[in-house]
PDB file of C-alpha atoms in Angstrom:
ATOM      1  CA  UNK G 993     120.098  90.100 114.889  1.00 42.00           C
ATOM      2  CA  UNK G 994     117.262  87.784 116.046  1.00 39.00           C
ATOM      3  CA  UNK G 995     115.329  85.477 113.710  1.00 42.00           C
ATOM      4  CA  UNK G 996     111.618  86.719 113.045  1.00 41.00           C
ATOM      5  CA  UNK G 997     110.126  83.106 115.252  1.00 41.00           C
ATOM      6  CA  UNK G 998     112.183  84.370 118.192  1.00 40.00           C
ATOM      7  CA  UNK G 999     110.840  86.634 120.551  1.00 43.00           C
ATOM      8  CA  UNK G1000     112.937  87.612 123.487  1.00 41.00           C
ATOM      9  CA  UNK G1001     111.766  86.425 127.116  1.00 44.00           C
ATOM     10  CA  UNK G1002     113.422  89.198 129.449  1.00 44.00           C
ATOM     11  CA  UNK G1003     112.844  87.348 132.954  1.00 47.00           C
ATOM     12  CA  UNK G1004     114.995  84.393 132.002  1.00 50.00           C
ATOM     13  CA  UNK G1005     117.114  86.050 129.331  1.00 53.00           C
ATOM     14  CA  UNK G1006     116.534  82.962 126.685  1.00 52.00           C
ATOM     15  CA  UNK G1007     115.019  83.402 123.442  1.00 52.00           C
ATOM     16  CA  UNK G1008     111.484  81.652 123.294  1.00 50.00           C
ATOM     17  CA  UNK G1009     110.877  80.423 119.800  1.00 47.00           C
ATOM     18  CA  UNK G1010     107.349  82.029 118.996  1.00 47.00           C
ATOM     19  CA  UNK G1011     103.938  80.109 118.765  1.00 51.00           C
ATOM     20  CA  UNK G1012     103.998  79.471 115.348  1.00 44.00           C
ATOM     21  CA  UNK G1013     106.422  76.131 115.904  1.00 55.00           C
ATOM     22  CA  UNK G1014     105.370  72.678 116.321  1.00 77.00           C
ATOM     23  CA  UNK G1015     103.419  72.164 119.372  1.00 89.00           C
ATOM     24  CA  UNK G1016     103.903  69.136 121.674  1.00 90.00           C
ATOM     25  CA  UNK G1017     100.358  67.142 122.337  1.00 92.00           C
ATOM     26  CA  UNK G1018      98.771  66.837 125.974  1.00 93.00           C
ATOM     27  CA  UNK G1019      99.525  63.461 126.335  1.00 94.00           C
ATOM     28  CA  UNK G1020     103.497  63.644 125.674  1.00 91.00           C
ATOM     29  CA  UNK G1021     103.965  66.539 127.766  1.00 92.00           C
ATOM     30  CA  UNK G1022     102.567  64.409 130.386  1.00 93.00           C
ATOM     31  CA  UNK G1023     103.959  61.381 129.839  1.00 91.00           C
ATOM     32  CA  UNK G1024     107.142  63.205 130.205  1.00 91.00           C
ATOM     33  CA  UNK G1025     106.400  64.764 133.693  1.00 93.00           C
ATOM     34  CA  UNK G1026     105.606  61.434 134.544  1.00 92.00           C
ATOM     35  CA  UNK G1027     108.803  60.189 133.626  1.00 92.00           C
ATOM     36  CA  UNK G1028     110.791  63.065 134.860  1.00 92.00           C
ATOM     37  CA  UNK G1029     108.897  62.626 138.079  1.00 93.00           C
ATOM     38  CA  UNK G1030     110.187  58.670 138.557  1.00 93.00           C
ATOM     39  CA  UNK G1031     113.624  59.727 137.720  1.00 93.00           C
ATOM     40  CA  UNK G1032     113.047  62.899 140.552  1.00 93.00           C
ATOM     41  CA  UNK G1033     113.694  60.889 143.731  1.00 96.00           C
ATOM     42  CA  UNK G1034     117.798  60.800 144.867  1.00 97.00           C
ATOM     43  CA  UNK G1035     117.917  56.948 145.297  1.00 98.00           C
ATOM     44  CA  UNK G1036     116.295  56.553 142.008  1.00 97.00           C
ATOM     45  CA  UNK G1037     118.558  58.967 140.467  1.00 97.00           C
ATOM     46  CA  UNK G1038     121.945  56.586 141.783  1.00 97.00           C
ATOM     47  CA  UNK G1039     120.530  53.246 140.907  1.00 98.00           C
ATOM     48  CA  UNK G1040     119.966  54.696 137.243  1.00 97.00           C
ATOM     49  CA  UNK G1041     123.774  56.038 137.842  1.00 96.00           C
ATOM     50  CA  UNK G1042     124.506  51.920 139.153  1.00 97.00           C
ATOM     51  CA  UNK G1043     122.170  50.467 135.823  1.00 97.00           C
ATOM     52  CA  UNK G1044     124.279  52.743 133.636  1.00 96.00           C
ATOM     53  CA  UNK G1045     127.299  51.278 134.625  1.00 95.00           C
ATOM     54  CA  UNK G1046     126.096  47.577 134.593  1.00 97.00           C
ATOM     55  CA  UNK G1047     123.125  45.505 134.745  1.00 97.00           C
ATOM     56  CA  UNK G1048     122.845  44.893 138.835  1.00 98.00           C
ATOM     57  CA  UNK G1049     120.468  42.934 140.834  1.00 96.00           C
ATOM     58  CA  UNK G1050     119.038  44.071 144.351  1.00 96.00           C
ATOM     59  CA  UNK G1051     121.264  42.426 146.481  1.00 96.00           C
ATOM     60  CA  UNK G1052     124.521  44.523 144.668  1.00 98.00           C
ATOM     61  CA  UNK G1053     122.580  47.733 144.315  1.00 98.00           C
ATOM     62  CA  UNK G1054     121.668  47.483 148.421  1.00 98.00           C
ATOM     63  CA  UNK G1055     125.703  46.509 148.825  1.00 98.00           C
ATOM     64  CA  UNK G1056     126.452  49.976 146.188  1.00 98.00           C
ATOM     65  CA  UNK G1057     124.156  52.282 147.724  1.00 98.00           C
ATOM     66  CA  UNK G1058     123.814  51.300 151.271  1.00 97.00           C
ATOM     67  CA  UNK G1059     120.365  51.402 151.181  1.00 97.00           C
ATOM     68  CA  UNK G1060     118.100  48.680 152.647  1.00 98.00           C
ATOM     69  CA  UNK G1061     116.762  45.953 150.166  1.00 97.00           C
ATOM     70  CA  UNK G1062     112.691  46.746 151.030  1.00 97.00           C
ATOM     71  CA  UNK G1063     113.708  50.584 149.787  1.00 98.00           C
ATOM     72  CA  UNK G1064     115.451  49.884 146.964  1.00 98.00           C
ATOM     73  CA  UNK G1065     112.683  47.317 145.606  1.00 96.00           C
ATOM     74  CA  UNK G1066     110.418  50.073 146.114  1.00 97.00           C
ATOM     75  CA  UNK G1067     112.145  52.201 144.273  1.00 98.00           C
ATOM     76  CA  UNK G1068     112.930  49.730 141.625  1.00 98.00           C
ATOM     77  CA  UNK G1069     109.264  49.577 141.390  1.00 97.00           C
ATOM     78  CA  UNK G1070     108.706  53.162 140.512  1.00 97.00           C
ATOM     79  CA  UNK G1071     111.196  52.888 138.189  1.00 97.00           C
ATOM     80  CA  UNK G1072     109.824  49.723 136.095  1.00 96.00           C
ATOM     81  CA  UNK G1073     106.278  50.745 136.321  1.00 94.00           C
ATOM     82  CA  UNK G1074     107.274  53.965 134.268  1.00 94.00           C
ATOM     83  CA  UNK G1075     109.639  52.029 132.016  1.00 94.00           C
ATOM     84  CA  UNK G1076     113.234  53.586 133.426  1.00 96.00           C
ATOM     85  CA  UNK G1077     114.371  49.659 133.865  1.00 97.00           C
ATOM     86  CA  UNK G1078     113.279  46.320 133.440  1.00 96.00           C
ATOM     87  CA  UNK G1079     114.036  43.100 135.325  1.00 96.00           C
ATOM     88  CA  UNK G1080     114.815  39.739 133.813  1.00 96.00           C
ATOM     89  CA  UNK G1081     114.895  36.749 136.235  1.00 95.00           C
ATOM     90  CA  UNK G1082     117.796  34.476 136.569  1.00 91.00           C
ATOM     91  CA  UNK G1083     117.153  32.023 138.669  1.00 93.00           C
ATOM     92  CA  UNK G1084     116.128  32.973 142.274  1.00 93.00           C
ATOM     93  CA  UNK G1085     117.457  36.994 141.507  1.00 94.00           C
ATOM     94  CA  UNK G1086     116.214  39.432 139.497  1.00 95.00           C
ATOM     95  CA  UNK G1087     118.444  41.515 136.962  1.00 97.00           C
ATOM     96  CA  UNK G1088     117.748  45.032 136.516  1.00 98.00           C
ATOM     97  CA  UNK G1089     118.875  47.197 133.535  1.00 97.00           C
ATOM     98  CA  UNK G1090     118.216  49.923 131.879  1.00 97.00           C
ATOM     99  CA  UNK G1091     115.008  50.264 129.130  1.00 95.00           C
ATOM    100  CA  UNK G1092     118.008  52.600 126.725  1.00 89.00           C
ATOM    101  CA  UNK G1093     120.332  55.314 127.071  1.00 86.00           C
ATOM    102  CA  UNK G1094     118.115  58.277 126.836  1.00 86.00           C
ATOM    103  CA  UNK G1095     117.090  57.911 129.960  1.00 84.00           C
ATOM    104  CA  UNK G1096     120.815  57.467 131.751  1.00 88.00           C
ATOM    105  CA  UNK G1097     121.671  60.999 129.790  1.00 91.00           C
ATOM    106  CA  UNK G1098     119.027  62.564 131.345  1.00 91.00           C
ATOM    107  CA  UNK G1099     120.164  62.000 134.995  1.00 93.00           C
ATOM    108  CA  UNK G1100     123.553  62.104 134.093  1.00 93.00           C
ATOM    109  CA  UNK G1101     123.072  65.522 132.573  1.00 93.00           C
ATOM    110  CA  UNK G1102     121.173  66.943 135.597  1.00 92.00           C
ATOM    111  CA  UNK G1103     123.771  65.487 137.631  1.00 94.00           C
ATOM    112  CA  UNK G1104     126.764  66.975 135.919  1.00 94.00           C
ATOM    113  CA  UNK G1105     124.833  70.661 136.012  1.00 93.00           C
ATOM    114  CA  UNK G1106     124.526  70.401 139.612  1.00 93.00           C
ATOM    115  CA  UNK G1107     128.143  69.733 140.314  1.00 93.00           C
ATOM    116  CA  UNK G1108     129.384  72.419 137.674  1.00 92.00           C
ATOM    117  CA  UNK G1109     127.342  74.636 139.876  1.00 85.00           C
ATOM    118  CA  UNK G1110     129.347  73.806 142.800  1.00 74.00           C
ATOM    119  CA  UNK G1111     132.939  75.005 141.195  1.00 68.00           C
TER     120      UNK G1111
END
């Protein structure tokens, strides 16, 4: 038997927990499209696959990906600007890593749905 704050959504066969729960504000849901839409892009997705196994700088994620370095900085752009990594300078290279985990479970999640729905 269903709880009473369930309701029963026929078109995707999931229940959908009824209005009464806690509502999200605006400005989160939004700042999480935002961030789901930085992560959306397939380069971006497999340097956050490269940060997650090491901190990498753009020469080694070019040499990973075989992607060309002007790409890759863009896209290491996107990424920075909506906090996915952040790059520390050593010298005459940047490092890139990783802001935290959360965001490497994310794609890796996605990832592994995608490929379970290829068995």
């Amino acid at each position: 038997m269903r709880a009473a704050a369930e309701q029963h959504d026929h078109s995707s066969d999931r229940p959908v927990v009824a209005a009464a729960t806690h509502r999200r504000p605006a400005m989160t849901l939004t700042a999480a499209g935002d961030l789901l839409r930085a992560l959306a892009a397939p380069v971006r997705i497999a340097i956050v696959l490269e940060l997650r196994e090491a901190d990498r700088c753009v020469h080694e994620l070019v040499e990973a990906l075989g992607v060309a370095q002007p790409l890759i900085s863009q896209h290491l752009r996107v990424l920075k600007s909506a906090g996915v990594v952040y790059g520390e300078r050593h010298g005459r290279e940047v490092v890139y890593r990783l802001v935290d985990e959360h965001l490497s479970h994310i794609v890796v999640d996605a990832v592994a749905h995608v490929e379970e729905g290829d068995r």
